[in-house]
Each structure stands twice: as structure tokens, then as C-alpha cells.
Amino acid sequence: MVDKESGRFIYYFMAFGASIRRYTHMRKVIAVDGTHLSGKYEGVLLSAIAQDTQNYIYPLAYYVVDKENDTSWGFFFEKLKAFVVDKPELCVISDRHVSIANSLARHYPLAHHDVYMRYLDENLQANHHCSNSLYLYYHEAKAYTLEEFNDYFNALKERCPSAAASLKYEFGFEKWS
């Protein structure tokens, strides 16, 4: 999309043919994120990546936008739908940017939307000051049984009650565990 006054593009979407064709062989877990560009070419680079069954990471799409908002994320997911089909088996992982959640609800209503473990880690460190107990959070997130999860969660609750409450009530277990 091009700005009619300046002649500069506002949105630029790019997906490689090889990644598009290879997506059929990928796990149906997509990670999306945005990073701010600085210097002469300001804006935001939105990206989507996937992982194949041998744990190789593949870039699916890049999208350069003027700013991260509902409109830019909406266009991104609209273009991504050309080859990433909305299904109940699809899981999209991101940070908790409200525009991502809004656009996913509109363009991928069947997909699950979950939160990056690293994002929660940063949130817990900044807001709950429990960095010496975060190993318990990582063990919880990677637990294979409910019993194992509960053991780690109860240990975190004893050491850092505010972080445990945040994980349970603010974020919700279904978004990260």
C-alpha cells in the first residue's frame, strides 16, 4: 500500500515461495512478532515464522508497516491467510500486543492464541521481582503431567505469590502452559 501524497509505501508484504510451499510440512504453530526499525527507514517489521518436524525454523512472511496497530496487523493476517489457513489445529504465539489479539480474533477465529514464554518471563521479572524463582515457571511451562505442573506451581506460589497469581489470573494457564 502506497501513500498517495508522498509516494512512499506504508505497508509492504513479502513471503518467499519456498516457505509458502514448505508450510504444508510444518508444525501448525506460527510465531508472530514486530520489531521497530530505526535509522533512515523507520517503521515496524512484522514477521511470522514456523518450525518443521525436524526443528528447523522457516520464515513465512515479512511485513514492513508504518506503525504497529489494528490496521497493520489486520492487513498482515489477511495476507498470511493466503497460505496459512485458519483451523482449530493452528496455534499462533505472540506477545500480548492488543492489536495482535484483535486481528487474530477477526482473521483467525478458529486458531488458538498463546503467549511467548520469554514475554511472561520478562513480565514476571519486571513486575514481581522473582528472578531467582523463575526456573520454577519454566519447569511449569514444560511439564508433561498435571501432577508435575502442580508441584512446580505450588513451589512458585510459596516463593513468589504475586507471580503465581499473575500467571493464574492475569494470563491464564491456557495461554502459556
Coordinates of N, CA, C and O in Angstrom, one line a residue:
M1 N 0.8 -1.2 0.0 CA 0.0 0.0 0.0 C 0.9 1.2 0.0 O 1.9 1.3 0.7
V2 N 0.6 2.2 -0.9 CA 1.4 3.4 -1.0 C 0.7 4.6 -0.6 O -0.5 4.8 -0.9
D3 N 1.4 5.6 0.1 CA 0.8 6.8 0.5 C 0.7 7.7 -0.8 O 1.7 8.0 -1.5
K4 N -0.5 8.2 -1.1 CA -0.7 8.9 -2.4 C 0.0 10.3 -2.4 O 0.5 10.7 -3.4
E5 N 0.2 10.9 -1.2 CA 0.8 12.2 -1.2 C 2.3 12.1 -1.3 O 2.9 12.8 -2.1
S6 N 3.0 11.2 -0.6 CA 4.4 11.2 -0.6 C 5.0 10.2 -1.6 O 6.2 10.3 -2.0
G7 N 4.2 9.2 -2.1 CA 4.7 8.2 -3.0 C 5.4 7.1 -2.3 O 5.9 6.2 -2.9
R8 N 5.5 7.2 -1.0 CA 6.2 6.1 -0.2 C 5.2 5.0 0.2 O 4.0 5.3 0.4
F9 N 5.8 3.8 0.3 CA 4.9 2.8 0.8 C 4.6 2.8 2.3 O 5.5 3.3 3.0
I10 N 3.4 2.4 2.7 CA 3.0 2.4 4.1 C 3.1 0.9 4.5 O 3.6 0.7 5.6
Y11 N 2.7 0.0 3.7 CA 2.7 -1.4 4.0 C 3.4 -2.2 2.9 O 3.1 -1.9 1.7
Y12 N 4.3 -3.1 3.2 CA 5.0 -3.9 2.2 C 5.0 -5.3 2.7 O 5.7 -5.6 3.7
F13 N 4.3 -6.3 2.1 CA 4.3 -7.7 2.5 C 5.1 -8.5 1.6 O 5.1 -8.3 0.4
M14 N 5.9 -9.4 2.2 CA 6.8 -10.3 1.4 C 6.8 -11.7 2.0 O 6.9 -11.9 3.2
A15 N 6.5 -12.7 1.1 CA 6.6 -14.1 1.5 C 7.4 -14.9 0.4 O 7.0 -14.7 -0.7
F16 N 8.3 -15.7 0.8 CA 9.1 -16.4 -0.2 C 8.3 -17.6 -0.6 O 7.7 -18.3 0.2
G17 N 8.4 -17.9 -1.9 CA 7.6 -19.1 -2.5 C 8.1 -20.4 -1.8 O 7.2 -21.3 -1.6
A18 N 9.3 -20.5 -1.6 CA 9.8 -21.8 -0.9 C 9.2 -22.0 0.4 O 8.8 -23.1 0.8
S19 N 9.1 -20.9 1.2 CA 8.5 -21.0 2.5 C 7.0 -21.3 2.4 O 6.4 -22.1 3.2
I20 N 6.3 -20.7 1.5 CA 4.9 -20.9 1.3 C 4.7 -22.4 0.9 O 3.8 -23.1 1.5
R21 N 5.4 -22.9 0.0 CA 5.3 -24.3 -0.4 C 5.6 -25.3 0.7 O 5.0 -26.3 0.9
R22 N 6.6 -25.0 1.5 CA 7.1 -25.8 2.6 C 6.2 -25.8 3.8 O 6.2 -26.7 4.6
Y23 N 5.3 -24.8 3.9 CA 4.5 -24.6 5.1 C 3.6 -25.9 5.3 O 3.3 -26.2 6.4
T24 N 3.2 -26.6 4.2 CA 2.4 -27.7 4.3 C 3.0 -28.8 5.2 O 2.4 -29.7 5.7
H25 N 4.4 -28.8 5.3 CA 5.1 -29.8 6.0 C 5.6 -29.3 7.4 O 6.4 -29.9 8.0
M26 N 5.0 -28.2 7.8 CA 5.4 -27.6 9.1 C 4.5 -27.9 10.2 O 3.3 -28.3 9.9
R27 N 4.9 -27.8 11.4 CA 4.0 -27.8 12.5 C 3.1 -26.7 12.4 O 3.5 -25.6 12.0
K28 N 1.9 -26.8 12.9 CA 0.9 -25.8 12.7 C 0.9 -24.8 14.0 O 0.0 -24.5 14.6
V29 N 2.2 -24.4 14.2 CA 2.4 -23.4 15.3 C 3.2 -22.2 14.6 O 4.2 -22.4 14.0
I30 N 2.6 -21.0 14.6 CA 3.2 -19.9 14.0 C 3.5 -18.9 15.1 O 2.7 -18.6 16.0
A31 N 4.7 -18.3 15.0 CA 5.1 -17.3 15.9 C 5.1 -16.0 15.2 O 5.7 -15.9 14.1
V32 N 4.5 -14.9 15.7 CA 4.4 -13.6 15.1 C 5.0 -12.6 16.1 O 4.8 -12.7 17.3
D33 N 5.7 -11.6 15.5 CA 6.2 -10.5 16.3 C 6.5 -9.3 15.5 O 6.5 -9.4 14.3
G34 N 6.7 -8.2 16.1 CA 7.1 -7.0 15.5 C 8.3 -6.4 16.1 O 8.5 -6.5 17.3
T35 N 9.1 -5.8 15.3 CA 10.3 -5.1 15.8 C 10.4 -3.7 15.2 O 10.2 -3.6 14.0
H36 N 10.8 -2.7 16.0 CA 10.8 -1.4 15.5 C 12.1 -1.2 14.7 O 13.2 -1.6 15.1
L37 N 12.0 -0.5 13.6 CA 13.2 -0.2 12.7 C 13.6 1.2 13.1 O 12.8 2.1 13.3
S38 N 14.9 1.4 13.1 CA 15.4 2.8 13.4 C 16.3 3.2 12.3 O 16.6 2.5 11.3
G39 N 16.8 4.5 12.3 CA 17.6 5.0 11.3 C 16.8 5.7 10.2 O 15.8 6.2 10.4
K40 N 17.4 5.7 9.0 CA 16.8 6.3 7.9 C 15.4 5.8 7.6 O 14.5 6.5 7.2
Y41 N 15.2 4.5 7.7 CA 14.0 3.8 7.3 C 13.2 3.4 8.6 O 13.4 2.3 9.0
E42 N 12.4 4.3 9.1 CA 11.7 4.0 10.3 C 10.5 3.2 10.0 O 10.0 3.1 8.9
G43 N 9.9 2.6 11.0 CA 8.7 1.8 10.8 C 8.8 0.6 11.7 O 9.6 0.5 12.7
V44 N 8.0 -0.4 11.4 CA 8.0 -1.7 12.2 C 8.0 -2.9 11.2 O 7.4 -2.8 10.2
L45 N 8.9 -3.8 11.5 CA 8.9 -5.1 10.7 C 8.1 -6.1 11.5 O 8.5 -6.5 12.6
L46 N 7.0 -6.6 10.9 CA 6.2 -7.7 11.4 C 6.7 -9.0 10.7 O 7.1 -8.9 9.5
S47 N 6.7 -10.1 11.5 CA 7.2 -11.3 10.9 C 6.4 -12.5 11.4 O 5.9 -12.4 12.5
A48 N 6.4 -13.5 10.6 CA 5.8 -14.8 11.0 C 6.8 -15.9 10.7 O 7.3 -15.9 9.6
I49 N 7.0 -16.8 11.6 CA 7.9 -17.9 11.4 C 7.1 -19.2 11.8 O 6.2 -19.2 12.6
A50 N 7.6 -20.3 11.3 CA 7.1 -21.7 11.7 C 8.3 -22.6 11.8 O 9.4 -22.3 11.5
Q51 N 8.0 -23.8 12.4 CA 9.1 -24.8 12.6 C 8.6 -26.1 12.0 O 7.5 -26.5 12.1
D52 N 9.6 -26.8 11.3 CA 9.2 -28.1 10.7 C 9.4 -29.2 11.7 O 9.7 -28.9 12.9
T53 N 9.1 -30.4 11.3 CA 9.1 -31.5 12.3 C 10.6 -31.9 12.7 O 10.7 -32.7 13.6
Q54 N 11.6 -31.3 12.0 CA 13.0 -31.6 12.4 C 13.5 -30.4 13.2 O 14.8 -30.2 13.3
N55 N 12.7 -29.5 13.6 CA 13.0 -28.3 14.4 C 13.8 -27.2 13.7 O 14.4 -26.4 14.3
Y56 N 13.7 -27.2 12.4 CA 14.3 -26.1 11.6 C 13.3 -25.0 11.5 O 12.1 -25.2 11.3
I57 N 13.7 -23.7 11.7 CA 12.9 -22.6 11.7 C 12.8 -22.0 10.3 O 13.8 -21.8 9.6
Y58 N 11.6 -21.7 9.8 CA 11.4 -21.1 8.5 C 10.7 -19.8 8.6 O 9.6 -19.7 9.2
P59 N 11.2 -18.8 7.9 CA 10.4 -17.5 7.9 C 9.3 -17.7 6.9 O 9.4 -18.3 5.8
L60 N 8.1 -17.3 7.3 CA 6.9 -17.4 6.5 C 6.6 -16.1 5.7 O 6.4 -16.1 4.6
A61 N 6.7 -15.0 6.5 CA 6.3 -13.7 5.9 C 6.9 -12.6 6.7 O 7.2 -12.7 7.9
Y62 N 7.2 -11.5 5.9 CA 7.7 -10.3 6.5 C 6.7 -9.2 6.0 O 6.2 -9.2 4.9
Y63 N 6.6 -8.2 6.8 CA 5.6 -7.1 6.5 C 6.2 -5.8 7.1 O 6.3 -5.7 8.3
V64 N 6.5 -4.8 6.3 CA 7.0 -3.6 6.8 C 5.8 -2.6 6.8 O 5.1 -2.5 5.9
V65 N 5.6 -2.0 8.0 CA 4.5 -1.1 8.2 C 5.0 0.2 8.9 O 6.1 0.3 9.4
D66 N 4.1 1.2 8.8 CA 4.5 2.5 9.4 C 4.4 2.4 11.0 O 5.2 3.0 11.7
K67 N 3.4 1.7 11.5 CA 3.3 1.5 13.0 C 2.5 0.3 13.3 O 1.8 -0.3 12.4
E68 N 2.7 -0.2 14.5 CA 2.0 -1.4 15.0 C 0.7 -1.1 15.5 O 0.6 -0.5 16.6
N69 N -0.4 -1.4 14.8 CA -1.7 -1.1 15.2 C -2.7 -2.1 14.6 O -2.3 -3.0 13.9
D70 N -4.0 -2.0 14.9 CA -5.0 -2.9 14.4 C -5.0 -3.0 12.9 O -5.1 -4.1 12.3
T71 N -4.8 -1.9 12.2 CA -4.9 -1.9 10.8 C -3.7 -2.7 10.2 O -3.9 -3.5 9.3
S72 N -2.5 -2.4 10.7 CA -1.3 -3.0 10.1 C -1.3 -4.5 10.4 O -1.0 -5.4 9.5
W73 N -1.6 -4.9 11.6 CA -1.7 -6.4 12.0 C -2.9 -7.0 11.2 O -2.8 -8.2 10.7
G74 N -4.0 -6.3 11.0 CA -5.1 -6.8 10.2 C -4.7 -7.1 8.8 O -5.0 -8.2 8.3
F75 N -4.0 -6.2 8.1 CA -3.5 -6.5 6.8 C -2.5 -7.6 6.7 O -2.5 -8.4 5.8
F76 N -1.6 -7.7 7.8 CA -0.7 -8.8 7.8 C -1.4 -10.1 7.9 O -1.1 -11.0 7.1
F77 N -2.3 -10.3 8.8 CA -3.0 -11.6 8.9 C -3.9 -11.9 7.7 O -4.1 -13.0 7.3
E78 N -4.4 -10.8 7.1 CA -5.2 -11.0 5.8 C -4.4 -11.6 4.7 O -4.8 -12.5 4.0
K79 N -3.2 -11.1 4.6 CA -2.2 -11.6 3.5 C -1.7 -13.0 3.9 O -1.6 -13.8 3.0
L80 N -1.5 -13.2 5.2 CA -1.0 -14.5 5.6 C -2.0 -15.6 5.4 O -1.6 -16.8 5.1
K81 N -3.3 -15.3 5.4 CA -4.3 -16.3 5.2 C -4.3 -16.9 3.8 O -4.9 -17.9 3.6
A82 N -3.6 -16.3 2.9 CA -3.4 -16.8 1.6 C -2.8 -18.2 1.6 O -3.1 -19.1 0.7
F83 N -2.0 -18.5 2.6 CA -1.4 -19.8 2.7 C -1.4 -20.4 4.1 O -1.1 -21.6 4.3
V84 N -1.7 -19.7 5.1 CA -1.8 -20.2 6.5 C -3.3 -20.2 6.8 O -3.9 -19.1 7.1
V85 N -3.9 -21.3 6.6 CA -5.4 -21.4 6.7 C -5.8 -21.5 8.2 O -5.2 -22.1 9.0
D86 N -6.9 -20.8 8.5 CA -7.5 -20.8 9.8 C -8.1 -22.1 10.1 O -9.1 -22.6 9.5
K87 N -7.6 -22.9 11.1 CA -8.1 -24.2 11.5 C -8.0 -24.3 13.1 O -7.1 -23.6 13.7
P88 N -8.8 -25.1 13.7 CA -8.6 -25.3 15.1 C -7.3 -25.9 15.6 O -6.9 -25.7 16.7
E89 N -6.6 -26.5 14.6 CA -5.3 -27.1 15.0 C -4.2 -26.0 14.9 O -3.0 -26.3 15.4
L90 N -4.4 -24.8 14.4 CA -3.4 -23.8 14.3 C -3.3 -23.1 15.7 O -4.2 -22.8 16.3
C91 N -2.0 -22.8 16.0 CA -1.7 -22.1 17.2 C -0.8 -20.9 16.8 O 0.2 -21.1 16.2
V92 N -1.2 -19.7 17.2 CA -0.4 -18.5 17.0 C 0.2 -18.0 18.3 O -0.6 -17.8 19.2
I93 N 1.5 -17.9 18.3 CA 2.2 -17.4 19.6 C 2.7 -16.0 19.3 O 3.3 -15.7 18.3
S94 N 2.5 -15.2 20.3 CA 2.9 -13.8 20.2 C 3.1 -13.2 21.6 O 2.9 -13.8 22.6
D95 N 3.5 -11.9 21.6 CA 3.4 -11.2 22.9 C 2.0 -10.8 23.1 O 1.1 -11.2 22.3
R96 N 1.7 -10.0 24.1 CA 0.3 -9.6 24.4 C -0.2 -8.3 23.7 O -1.0 -7.6 24.3
H97 N 0.4 -7.9 22.6 CA 0.0 -6.7 22.0 C -1.4 -6.8 21.6 O -1.9 -7.7 21.0
V98 N -2.2 -5.8 22.0 CA -3.7 -5.8 21.8 C -4.1 -5.9 20.4 O -5.1 -6.5 20.0
S99 N -3.3 -5.3 19.5 CA -3.6 -5.3 18.0 C -3.5 -6.7 17.4 O -4.2 -7.0 16.5
I100 N -2.5 -7.5 18.0 CA -2.4 -8.8 17.5 C -3.6 -9.6 17.9 O -4.2 -10.3 17.1
A101 N -4.0 -9.5 19.2 CA -5.2 -10.2 19.6 C -6.4 -9.8 18.9 O -7.3 -10.7 18.5
N102 N -6.6 -8.5 18.6 CA -7.8 -8.0 17.9 C -7.8 -8.6 16.5 O -8.8 -9.0 16.0
S103 N -6.7 -8.6 15.8 CA -6.6 -9.0 14.4 C -6.7 -10.5 14.3 O -7.3 -11.0 13.4
L104 N -6.2 -11.3 15.3 CA -6.3 -12.7 15.3 C -7.8 -13.1 15.4 O -8.3 -14.0 14.8
A105 N -8.5 -12.4 16.3 CA -9.9 -12.7 16.5 C -10.7 -12.4 15.3 O -11.7 -13.2 15.0
R106 N -10.3 -11.5 14.5 CA -11.0 -11.1 13.3 C -10.7 -12.1 12.1 O -11.5 -12.5 11.3
H107 N -9.4 -12.4 11.9 CA -8.9 -13.1 10.8 C -8.7 -14.6 11.0 O -8.7 -15.4 10.1
Y108 N -8.4 -15.0 12.3 CA -8.1 -16.4 12.6 C -9.0 -16.8 13.9 O -8.4 -17.1 14.9
P109 N -10.3 -16.8 13.7 CA -11.1 -17.0 14.9 C -11.1 -18.5 15.4 O -11.3 -18.8 16.6
L110 N -10.7 -19.4 14.5 CA -10.6 -20.8 14.9 C -9.2 -21.2 15.6 O -9.2 -22.1 16.4
A111 N -8.2 -20.4 15.4 CA -6.9 -20.7 15.9 C -6.8 -20.4 17.3 O -7.5 -19.5 17.9
H112 N -5.8 -21.0 18.0 CA -5.5 -20.7 19.4 C -4.5 -19.6 19.4 O -3.6 -19.6 18.6
H113 N -4.6 -18.7 20.4 CA -3.6 -17.6 20.5 C -3.0 -17.8 21.9 O -3.6 -17.7 22.9
D114 N -1.7 -18.0 21.9 CA -0.9 -18.2 23.1 C 0.2 -17.1 23.3 O 0.4 -16.4 22.3
V115 N 0.9 -17.1 24.4 CA 1.8 -16.1 24.7 C 3.2 -16.7 24.8 O 3.4 -17.8 25.3
Y116 N 4.2 -15.9 24.3 CA 5.6 -16.3 24.4 C 6.0 -16.6 25.9 O 5.7 -15.7 26.7
M117 N 6.8 -17.6 26.1 CA 7.3 -17.9 27.4 C 8.2 -16.7 27.8 O 8.2 -16.3 29.0
R118 N 9.1 -16.2 26.9 CA 10.0 -15.2 27.2 C 9.3 -13.9 27.6 O 9.8 -13.2 28.5
Y119 N 8.2 -13.6 27.0 CA 7.4 -12.4 27.3 C 6.9 -12.5 28.8 O 7.0 -11.5 29.5
L120 N 6.4 -13.6 29.1 CA 6.0 -13.8 30.5 C 7.1 -13.7 31.5 O 7.0 -13.1 32.6
D121 N 8.3 -14.3 31.1 CA 9.5 -14.2 32.0 C 9.8 -12.8 32.2 O 10.0 -12.4 33.4
E122 N 9.9 -11.9 31.2 CA 10.2 -10.5 31.3 C 9.2 -9.8 32.2 O 9.5 -9.0 33.1
N123 N 7.9 -10.1 32.0 CA 6.8 -9.5 32.8 C 7.0 -9.9 34.3 O 6.8 -9.1 35.2
L124 N 7.2 -11.2 34.5 CA 7.4 -11.6 35.9 C 8.6 -11.0 36.6 O 8.5 -10.6 37.8
Q125 N 9.7 -10.8 35.9 CA 10.9 -10.2 36.5 C 10.6 -8.7 36.7 O 11.0 -8.2 37.8
A126 N 10.0 -8.0 35.8 CA 9.8 -6.6 35.9 C 8.7 -6.3 37.0 O 8.9 -5.3 37.7
N127 N 7.7 -7.0 37.0 CA 6.5 -6.6 37.9 C 6.5 -7.4 39.2 O 5.8 -6.9 40.1
H128 N 7.2 -8.5 39.3 CA 7.0 -9.3 40.5 C 8.4 -9.6 41.2 O 8.4 -10.2 42.3
H129 N 9.5 -9.2 40.6 CA 10.8 -9.3 41.2 C 11.1 -10.6 41.7 O 11.6 -10.8 42.9
C130 N 10.8 -11.7 41.0 CA 11.1 -13.1 41.4 C 12.1 -13.8 40.5 O 11.9 -15.0 40.2
S131 N 13.1 -13.1 40.1 CA 14.0 -13.7 39.1 C 14.7 -14.9 39.6 O 15.0 -15.8 38.9
N132 N 14.9 -15.1 41.0 CA 15.6 -16.3 41.5 C 14.6 -17.5 41.5 O 15.1 -18.6 41.8
S133 N 13.3 -17.2 41.3 CA 12.4 -18.4 41.3 C 11.8 -18.7 39.9 O 10.9 -19.5 39.8
L134 N 12.3 -18.0 38.9 CA 11.7 -18.2 37.5 C 12.0 -19.5 36.9 O 11.3 -20.0 36.0
Y135 N 13.0 -20.2 37.4 CA 13.2 -21.6 37.0 C 12.0 -22.5 37.2 O 11.7 -23.4 36.4
L136 N 11.3 -22.2 38.3 CA 10.0 -22.9 38.6 C 9.0 -22.7 37.5 O 8.3 -23.6 37.1
Y137 N 8.9 -21.4 37.0 CA 8.0 -21.1 35.9 C 8.3 -21.9 34.7 O 7.4 -22.4 34.0
Y138 N 9.6 -21.9 34.3 CA 10.0 -22.7 33.1 C 9.7 -24.2 33.3 O 9.3 -24.8 32.3
H139 N 9.9 -24.7 34.4 CA 9.6 -26.1 34.7 C 8.0 -26.3 34.5 O 7.6 -27.4 34.0
E140 N 7.3 -25.4 35.1 CA 5.8 -25.5 34.9 C 5.4 -25.5 33.5 O 4.6 -26.3 33.1
A141 N 5.9 -24.6 32.7 CA 5.5 -24.4 31.3 C 5.9 -25.6 30.5 O 5.2 -25.9 29.5
K142 N 6.9 -26.3 30.9 CA 7.4 -27.5 30.1 C 7.0 -28.8 30.8 O 7.4 -29.9 30.3
A143 N 6.1 -28.8 31.8 CA 5.7 -30.0 32.5 C 4.9 -30.9 31.6 O 4.1 -30.4 30.8
Y144 N 5.1 -32.2 31.7 CA 4.3 -33.2 30.8 C 3.1 -33.8 31.5 O 2.3 -34.3 30.9
T145 N 3.0 -33.6 32.8 CA 1.9 -34.2 33.6 C 1.3 -33.1 34.5 O 2.0 -32.1 34.8
L146 N 0.0 -33.2 34.8 CA -0.6 -32.3 35.7 C 0.0 -32.3 37.0 O 0.1 -31.2 37.7
E147 N 0.4 -33.4 37.5 CA 1.0 -33.5 38.8 C 2.3 -32.8 38.9 O 2.6 -32.0 39.8
E148 N 3.1 -32.9 37.8 CA 4.4 -32.2 37.8 C 4.1 -30.7 37.7 O 4.8 -29.9 38.4
F149 N 3.2 -30.3 36.9 CA 2.8 -28.9 36.8 C 2.4 -28.3 38.1 O 2.9 -27.3 38.6
N150 N 1.5 -29.0 38.8 CA 1.0 -28.6 40.1 C 2.2 -28.5 41.2 O 2.2 -27.5 42.0
D151 N 3.1 -29.4 41.1 CA 4.2 -29.4 42.1 C 5.0 -28.1 41.9 O 5.4 -27.4 42.8
Y152 N 5.4 -27.8 40.6 CA 6.2 -26.6 40.3 C 5.4 -25.3 40.6 O 5.9 -24.3 41.1
F153 N 4.1 -25.3 40.3 CA 3.3 -24.1 40.5 C 3.1 -23.9 42.0 O 3.2 -22.7 42.4
N154 N 2.9 -24.9 42.8 CA 2.8 -24.7 44.3 C 4.1 -24.2 44.9 O 4.1 -23.4 45.8
A155 N 5.2 -24.7 44.3 CA 6.5 -24.2 44.8 C 6.7 -22.7 44.4 O 7.2 -21.9 45.3
L156 N 6.3 -22.3 43.2 CA 6.3 -20.9 42.9 C 5.4 -20.1 43.7 O 5.8 -18.9 44.1
K157 N 4.2 -20.6 44.0 CA 3.2 -19.9 44.8 C 3.8 -19.6 46.2 O 3.5 -18.6 46.8
E158 N 4.6 -20.5 46.8 CA 5.2 -20.4 48.1 C 6.3 -19.3 48.0 O 6.4 -18.5 49.0
R159 N 7.1 -19.3 47.0 CA 8.2 -18.4 46.9 C 7.8 -17.0 46.4 O 8.4 -16.0 46.8
C160 N 6.9 -16.9 45.5 CA 6.5 -15.6 44.9 C 5.0 -15.6 44.6 O 4.6 -15.8 43.5
P161 N 4.2 -15.4 45.6 CA 2.7 -15.5 45.5 C 2.2 -14.5 44.4 O 1.2 -14.9 43.7
S162 N 2.7 -13.3 44.3 CA 2.2 -12.4 43.3 C 2.4 -12.9 41.9 O 1.6 -12.7 41.0
A163 N 3.6 -13.5 41.6 CA 3.8 -14.0 40.3 C 2.9 -15.2 40.0 O 2.4 -15.3 38.9
A164 N 2.7 -16.1 40.9 CA 1.8 -17.2 40.7 C 0.4 -16.7 40.5 O -0.3 -17.2 39.6
A165 N -0.1 -15.7 41.2 CA -1.4 -15.2 41.0 C -1.5 -14.5 39.6 O -2.5 -14.7 38.9
S166 N -0.5 -13.9 39.2 CA -0.5 -13.2 37.8 C -0.6 -14.3 36.7 O -1.3 -14.2 35.8
L167 N 0.2 -15.4 36.9 CA 0.2 -16.5 35.9 C -1.2 -17.1 35.8 O -1.7 -17.5 34.8
K168 N -1.8 -17.3 37.0 CA -3.1 -18.0 37.1 C -4.3 -17.1 36.6 O -5.1 -17.5 35.8
Y169 N -4.3 -15.8 37.1 CA -5.5 -15.0 36.9 C -5.3 -14.0 35.8 O -6.3 -13.7 35.0
E170 N -4.2 -13.3 35.7 CA -4.0 -12.3 34.7 C -3.8 -12.9 33.3 O -4.4 -12.5 32.3
F171 N -2.9 -13.9 33.2 CA -2.6 -14.5 31.9 C -3.4 -15.7 31.6 O -3.8 -15.9 30.5
G172 N -3.7 -16.5 32.6 CA -4.5 -17.7 32.4 C -3.6 -18.9 32.0 O -2.8 -18.8 31.1
F173 N -3.8 -20.0 32.7 CA -3.0 -21.2 32.4 C -3.1 -21.6 30.9 O -2.1 -22.1 30.3
E174 N -4.2 -21.5 30.3 CA -4.4 -22.0 28.9 C -3.6 -21.2 27.9 O -3.4 -21.7 26.8
K175 N -3.1 -20.0 28.3 CA -2.3 -19.2 27.3 C -0.8 -19.5 27.3 O -0.1 -19.1 26.4
W176 N -0.3 -20.2 28.3 CA 1.1 -20.4 28.4 C 1.6 -21.8 28.8 O 2.7 -22.2 28.6
S177 N 0.7 -22.6 29.4 CA 1.1 -23.9 30.0 C 0.8 -25.0 29.0 O 0.1 -24.9 28.1

